């Protein structure tokens, strides 16, 4: 028999399990144009719906007149808030405990807000209909500055005040002002202030992490099909969390959950943009119920940038204290968070500012305090985690800038300052001052490896020479060395403290082994390019000893997949990956009993070896998993049910804490502001590595999104609340021409609490990359007197920095 | 709504004739009228390249051309480049070198790359990066796309040499 002559190594290789760079199974369809994205869905009689949107950032709606629109050929219906109100659907709950207008209910709060939904035979007729809807607006004073908002007499949201005009309580406690959403405090305020007051050295800095947008290449959309005969609603959409969408649709529509089937087909990138629930989803459902025909809604790019899911917009003020030798003693962080017109942040309920309290970073900081104030303004709602776990990018940017500023204050090398403050290997599990338990890490090893690889000392010497040459007038190019060491917190999360709208953030996997030794696994997550169908099969291959090529992985259909909370915040591997391993282990446990029966020995006398169970001490006596699978379905085994299936719901005991060390070497032309990334080195430690090829791909992509954010990408408003960056002409997405080649590297520090030790990687490069690119720019100017300048560092702003430092004189 | 025009085009070798409003964008003709959904829509403003097709020997962003302008044209989309039994070397190379993640940019990327390699069968990395700059990808950071195109060029040149 073939198995007997195959070496153990060959058997391992044949599985294509964990640790190998298995080619992706998704790629065959994508490379041939056979993906199935939402906009590819076409149903008989399908209509197209689109929005009339507000041109104003703040206005009262005096009237909406659809008469002319309804006469436009091809237009079937125009929905307004008035039509939705009897169904209770003119407002919907947000993920953050607030509510949001589905269609403008008397007023609009941001430019681009949805005012009416025109349903027509096709998108051209819908566009014609939109043109014909007459809306009368009365402009109101616009507030785009969160600090001014907290002082303004203008009340943005009428539902935040009582009849006496006094601010009512919000979802997270009392409001200080009608335009105030919440205050969130973590840590010890008095103790931190005392430590800072008494410190040898204190560095203070205020920084603005600008508003930006995840901007996946595919925009958001949905297709709703209400089958009135059977009472069933099918909803396809760009959903990063299909089960959560099903529950929300059920709660707000009153349809029973078993009558709703939500399907996330292929998704063209998410990056946090597709976590939330948007008015378009709701309107497509209502329109399908009203018309009895399927209705499609697809955002265009301008809608996408202007209305769904901004990210960041954090004003952060920090104080960091240290001894003369550079040992950090305390950290104080105050944030004013601009949430726009509705608080639609995608955060676990108990964390209104996400995991911003990871802002002590990778450092052993004994005392810390964080306070975040959320504020309403006349900007779009969102506040999503753009390629990061909840607000972790903001936190890591904050601490990695504070370290640099402290280094300036101490007149110390920033790499050395990091090294002397890192949490040490033997301190893990480490309790941070702001409440987290870091699972594992070896920061010094990673940092030393990174510095050595790039010849850090050599780079500093070169930089010093360059400064001298610049001063002598021999060059107009300066050189920056960007450093960043990050610790992420991903894999939300333990149900005891993480839920979204009351739904615990566990995840799930269900496995069915077929009689001939192949399998199907279904998960509660959904890939948006991460390659789940490839990597989850690898986890299973290693766990159950069947080749990954014989395992189909399916996600995204709520009628077939087990309940899960979806894919964002790098949670798929930490949570669903764990569920997959655990379900695999259940399969293996049953397989062991079957093998023992077939081999006529006691259960404890067989052991698992790659793809089979062998009798201990008699390796020639074994049953392969394939044979066991067949027996499970074809042989009556006393005391054992037929079949070989398992399901696991995994509630992680803790988050995972991936980390990494990034170094960027950049040249900057001070006369043009043009940046040239000469080298970028990225060392990631994501624990156990499932597929190195996919990890590398994630790192390349995340770094490129970090480059974009640091060097130019922003959602900018003028003072009337007009979006100035509503197309890809103004909103920076780097092309192949602007992006460098990245060097990737790794260390491996497995997570001690994860069944396979994996920590997640999709977001690390973005989280660590943004401060690295920014620090490179700032470091280049440090010898010329710069302390801090805000992102995005586009050519114009860099030129201005050089100019303000007298470098053009 | 304006008067419909009679349009005839060849798409992936197949002759198509229909009546369409002149304002209909070619990308919608392909995707919605002809059910050719390989070319995607990422912006409709000519920036992202997700809709890239080849028209009469040139790379064109199908979101920026009215179907009326394409009357009589010869159009090739990703669907016309290879088939499951015989993939285009670029399709193989993108799979082999992890040149895609979500796959949304991929049909446009490969279609553009095929044209690029026709114009310049042995491009340098810089030439690839410049030649592909009209096609945006949000997932891959381009490194593996460049690698895939370079690998396909080598493969195609070797095959050509072997044939000669
Ligand atoms: S959709 Fe045509 S270039 Fe973006
Ligand atoms: S693979 Fe997702 S946009 Fe390129």
PDB file of N, CA, C and O and ligand atoms in Angstrom, chain A residues 24 30 37 215-218 267-271 528-529, chain B residues 99-106 109 136-142 145, ligand 2:
ATOM      1  N   UNK A  24      -2.832  29.665  -3.072  1.00  0.00           N
ATOM      2  CA  UNK A  24      -4.205  29.933  -2.669  1.00  0.00           C
ATOM      3  C   UNK A  24      -5.237  29.253  -3.575  1.00  0.00           C
ATOM      4  O   UNK A  24      -5.141  29.317  -4.800  1.00  0.00           O
ATOM      5  N   UNK A  30     -10.481  34.064  -9.261  1.00  0.00           N
ATOM      6  CA  UNK A  30     -10.198  35.499  -9.368  1.00  0.00           C
ATOM      7  C   UNK A  30      -9.352  35.837 -10.600  1.00  0.00           C
ATOM      8  O   UNK A  30      -9.547  36.864 -11.237  1.00  0.00           O
ATOM      9  N   UNK A  37     -18.728  38.901  -6.830  1.00  0.00           N
ATOM     10  CA  UNK A  37     -18.882  40.021  -5.898  1.00  0.00           C
ATOM     11  C   UNK A  37     -20.336  40.499  -5.943  1.00  0.00           C
ATOM     12  O   UNK A  37     -21.077  40.138  -6.862  1.00  0.00           O
ATOM     13  N   UNK A 215     -11.294  52.720   2.191  1.00  0.00           N
ATOM     14  CA  UNK A 215     -11.359  52.709   0.733  1.00  0.00           C
ATOM     15  C   UNK A 215     -10.934  51.401   0.062  1.00  0.00           C
ATOM     16  O   UNK A 215     -10.008  51.384  -0.726  1.00  0.00           O
ATOM     17  N   UNK A 216     -11.646  50.312   0.350  1.00  0.00           N
ATOM     18  CA  UNK A 216     -11.361  49.083  -0.407  1.00  0.00           C
ATOM     19  C   UNK A 216     -11.696  49.313  -1.877  1.00  0.00           C
ATOM     20  O   UNK A 216     -12.505  50.190  -2.189  1.00  0.00           O
ATOM     21  N   UNK A 217     -11.103  48.520  -2.759  1.00  0.00           N
ATOM     22  CA  UNK A 217     -11.317  48.796  -4.180  1.00  0.00           C
ATOM     23  C   UNK A 217     -12.777  48.569  -4.580  1.00  0.00           C
ATOM     24  O   UNK A 217     -13.308  49.253  -5.447  1.00  0.00           O
ATOM     25  N   UNK A 218     -13.406  47.623  -3.920  1.00  0.00           N
ATOM     26  CA  UNK A 218     -14.845  47.439  -4.134  1.00  0.00           C
ATOM     27  C   UNK A 218     -15.590  48.282  -3.090  1.00  0.00           C
ATOM     28  O   UNK A 218     -15.277  48.219  -1.906  1.00  0.00           O
ATOM     29  N   UNK A 267     -15.691  39.325  -1.395  1.00  0.00           N
ATOM     30  CA  UNK A 267     -15.635  40.725  -0.973  1.00  0.00           C
ATOM     31  C   UNK A 267     -14.330  41.334  -1.470  1.00  0.00           C
ATOM     32  O   UNK A 267     -13.254  40.784  -1.248  1.00  0.00           O
ATOM     33  N   UNK A 268     -14.459  42.457  -2.144  1.00  0.00           N
ATOM     34  CA  UNK A 268     -13.289  43.095  -2.769  1.00  0.00           C
ATOM     35  C   UNK A 268     -12.524  43.998  -1.828  1.00  0.00           C
ATOM     36  O   UNK A 268     -12.359  45.181  -2.084  1.00  0.00           O
ATOM     37  N   UNK A 269     -12.076  43.429  -0.725  1.00  0.00           N
ATOM     38  CA  UNK A 269     -11.342  44.207   0.283  1.00  0.00           C
ATOM     39  C   UNK A 269     -12.315  44.816   1.271  1.00  0.00           C
ATOM     40  O   UNK A 269     -13.423  45.221   0.904  1.00  0.00           O
ATOM     41  N   UNK A 270     -11.915  44.837   2.537  1.00  0.00           N
ATOM     42  CA  UNK A 270     -12.794  45.393   3.561  1.00  0.00           C
ATOM     43  C   UNK A 270     -12.087  46.467   4.356  1.00  0.00           C
ATOM     44  O   UNK A 270     -12.465  47.623   4.345  1.00  0.00           O
ATOM     45  N   UNK A 271     -11.056  46.060   5.068  1.00  0.00           N
ATOM     46  CA  UNK A 271     -10.218  46.973   5.869  1.00  0.00           C
ATOM     47  C   UNK A 271     -11.038  47.757   6.886  1.00  0.00           C
ATOM     48  O   UNK A 271     -10.678  48.881   7.235  1.00  0.00           O
ATOM     49  N   UNK A 528     -11.933  38.597   3.042  1.00  0.00           N
ATOM     50  CA  UNK A 528     -12.052  39.712   2.087  1.00  0.00           C
ATOM     51  C   UNK A 528     -10.765  39.825   1.311  1.00  0.00           C
ATOM     52  O   UNK A 528     -10.372  40.898   0.868  1.00  0.00           O
ATOM     53  N   UNK A 529     -10.073  38.700   1.200  1.00  0.00           N
ATOM     54  CA  UNK A 529      -8.791  38.689   0.519  1.00  0.00           C
ATOM     55  C   UNK A 529      -7.696  38.038   1.337  1.00  0.00           C
ATOM     56  O   UNK A 529      -6.594  37.832   0.863  1.00  0.00           O
TER      57      UNK A 529
ATOM     58  N   UNK B  99       0.059  37.144  -6.401  1.00  0.00           N
ATOM     59  CA  UNK B  99      -0.118  38.482  -6.950  1.00  0.00           C
ATOM     60  C   UNK B  99      -1.509  39.046  -6.730  1.00  0.00           C
ATOM     61  O   UNK B  99      -1.885  40.017  -7.400  1.00  0.00           O
ATOM     62  N   UNK B 100      -2.281  38.427  -5.853  1.00  0.00           N
ATOM     63  CA  UNK B 100      -3.632  38.936  -5.602  1.00  0.00           C
ATOM     64  C   UNK B 100      -4.089  38.515  -4.222  1.00  0.00           C
ATOM     65  O   UNK B 100      -3.587  37.550  -3.661  1.00  0.00           O
ATOM     66  N   UNK B 101      -5.016  39.279  -3.692  1.00  0.00           N
ATOM     67  CA  UNK B 101      -5.624  38.913  -2.410  1.00  0.00           C
ATOM     68  C   UNK B 101      -7.141  38.882  -2.548  1.00  0.00           C
ATOM     69  O   UNK B 101      -7.727  37.834  -2.716  1.00  0.00           O
ATOM     70  N   UNK B 102      -7.787  40.050  -2.524  1.00  0.00           N
ATOM     71  CA  UNK B 102      -9.248  40.016  -2.653  1.00  0.00           C
ATOM     72  C   UNK B 102      -9.680  39.734  -4.079  1.00  0.00           C
ATOM     73  O   UNK B 102     -10.811  39.358  -4.327  1.00  0.00           O
ATOM     74  N   UNK B 103      -8.776  39.945  -5.030  1.00  0.00           N
ATOM     75  CA  UNK B 103      -9.070  39.610  -6.411  1.00  0.00           C
ATOM     76  C   UNK B 103      -9.841  40.664  -7.186  1.00  0.00           C
ATOM     77  O   UNK B 103     -10.087  40.502  -8.382  1.00  0.00           O
ATOM     78  N   UNK B 104     -10.196  41.746  -6.525  1.00  0.00           N
ATOM     79  CA  UNK B 104     -11.061  42.724  -7.192  1.00  0.00           C
ATOM     80  C   UNK B 104     -10.315  43.482  -8.287  1.00  0.00           C
ATOM     81  O   UNK B 104     -10.876  43.787  -9.336  1.00  0.00           O
ATOM     82  N   UNK B 105      -9.058  43.774  -8.062  1.00  0.00           N
ATOM     83  CA  UNK B 105      -8.269  44.493  -9.077  1.00  0.00           C
ATOM     84  C   UNK B 105      -7.727  43.548 -10.132  1.00  0.00           C
ATOM     85  O   UNK B 105      -7.239  43.991 -11.171  1.00  0.00           O
ATOM     86  N   UNK B 106      -7.759  42.252  -9.834  1.00  0.00           N
ATOM     87  CA  UNK B 106      -6.987  41.279 -10.604  1.00  0.00           C
ATOM     88  C   UNK B 106      -7.336  41.209 -12.101  1.00  0.00           C
ATOM     89  O   UNK B 106      -6.427  41.232 -12.938  1.00  0.00           O
ATOM     90  N   UNK B 109      -5.835  44.192 -13.668  1.00  0.00           N
ATOM     91  CA  UNK B 109      -4.372  44.102 -13.583  1.00  0.00           C
ATOM     92  C   UNK B 109      -3.823  43.180 -14.674  1.00  0.00           C
ATOM     93  O   UNK B 109      -2.876  43.519 -15.378  1.00  0.00           O
ATOM     94  N   UNK B 136      -4.900  50.408  -9.694  1.00  0.00           N
ATOM     95  CA  UNK B 136      -4.710  50.434  -8.247  1.00  0.00           C
ATOM     96  C   UNK B 136      -5.038  49.086  -7.619  1.00  0.00           C
ATOM     97  O   UNK B 136      -5.956  48.405  -8.049  1.00  0.00           O
ATOM     98  N   UNK B 137      -4.263  48.761  -6.602  1.00  0.00           N
ATOM     99  CA  UNK B 137      -4.560  47.593  -5.784  1.00  0.00           C
ATOM    100  C   UNK B 137      -4.487  48.034  -4.335  1.00  0.00           C
ATOM    101  O   UNK B 137      -3.543  48.701  -3.941  1.00  0.00           O
ATOM    102  N   UNK B 138      -5.486  47.675  -3.555  1.00  0.00           N
ATOM    103  CA  UNK B 138      -5.504  48.073  -2.138  1.00  0.00           C
ATOM    104  C   UNK B 138      -4.947  46.984  -1.240  1.00  0.00           C
ATOM    105  O   UNK B 138      -4.753  47.222  -0.054  1.00  0.00           O
ATOM    106  N   UNK B 139      -4.754  45.789  -1.795  1.00  0.00           N
ATOM    107  CA  UNK B 139      -4.426  44.659  -0.918  1.00  0.00           C
ATOM    108  C   UNK B 139      -2.959  44.261  -0.925  1.00  0.00           C
ATOM    109  O   UNK B 139      -2.401  43.942   0.112  1.00  0.00           O
ATOM    110  N   UNK B 140      -2.345  44.229  -2.086  1.00  0.00           N
ATOM    111  CA  UNK B 140      -1.073  43.507  -2.203  1.00  0.00           C
ATOM    112  C   UNK B 140       0.166  44.362  -1.996  1.00  0.00           C
ATOM    113  O   UNK B 140       1.263  43.826  -1.844  1.00  0.00           O
ATOM    114  N   UNK B 141       0.026  45.680  -2.058  1.00  0.00           N
ATOM    115  CA  UNK B 141       1.224  46.519  -1.997  1.00  0.00           C
ATOM    116  C   UNK B 141       2.081  46.397  -3.256  1.00  0.00           C
ATOM    117  O   UNK B 141       3.211  46.871  -3.283  1.00  0.00           O
ATOM    118  N   UNK B 142       1.548  45.741  -4.261  1.00  0.00           N
ATOM    119  CA  UNK B 142       2.137  45.642  -5.618  1.00  0.00           C
ATOM    120  C   UNK B 142       3.374  44.753  -5.739  1.00  0.00           C
ATOM    121  O   UNK B 142       3.719  44.318  -6.828  1.00  0.00           O
ATOM    122  N   UNK B 145       2.685  41.646  -7.338  1.00  0.00           N
ATOM    123  CA  UNK B 145       2.142  41.847  -8.685  1.00  0.00           C
ATOM    124  C   UNK B 145       3.314  42.055  -9.652  1.00  0.00           C
ATOM    125  O   UNK B 145       3.378  41.450 -10.728  1.00  0.00           O
TER     126      UNK B 145
HETATM  127  S1  LIG C   2      -6.125  42.193  -4.665  1.00  0.00           S
HETATM  128 FE1  LIG C   2      -7.582  43.433  -3.612  1.00  0.00          FE
HETATM  129  S2  LIG C   2      -7.450  45.274  -4.712  1.00  0.00           S
HETATM  130 FE2  LIG C   2      -5.863  44.135  -5.563  1.00  0.00          FE
END
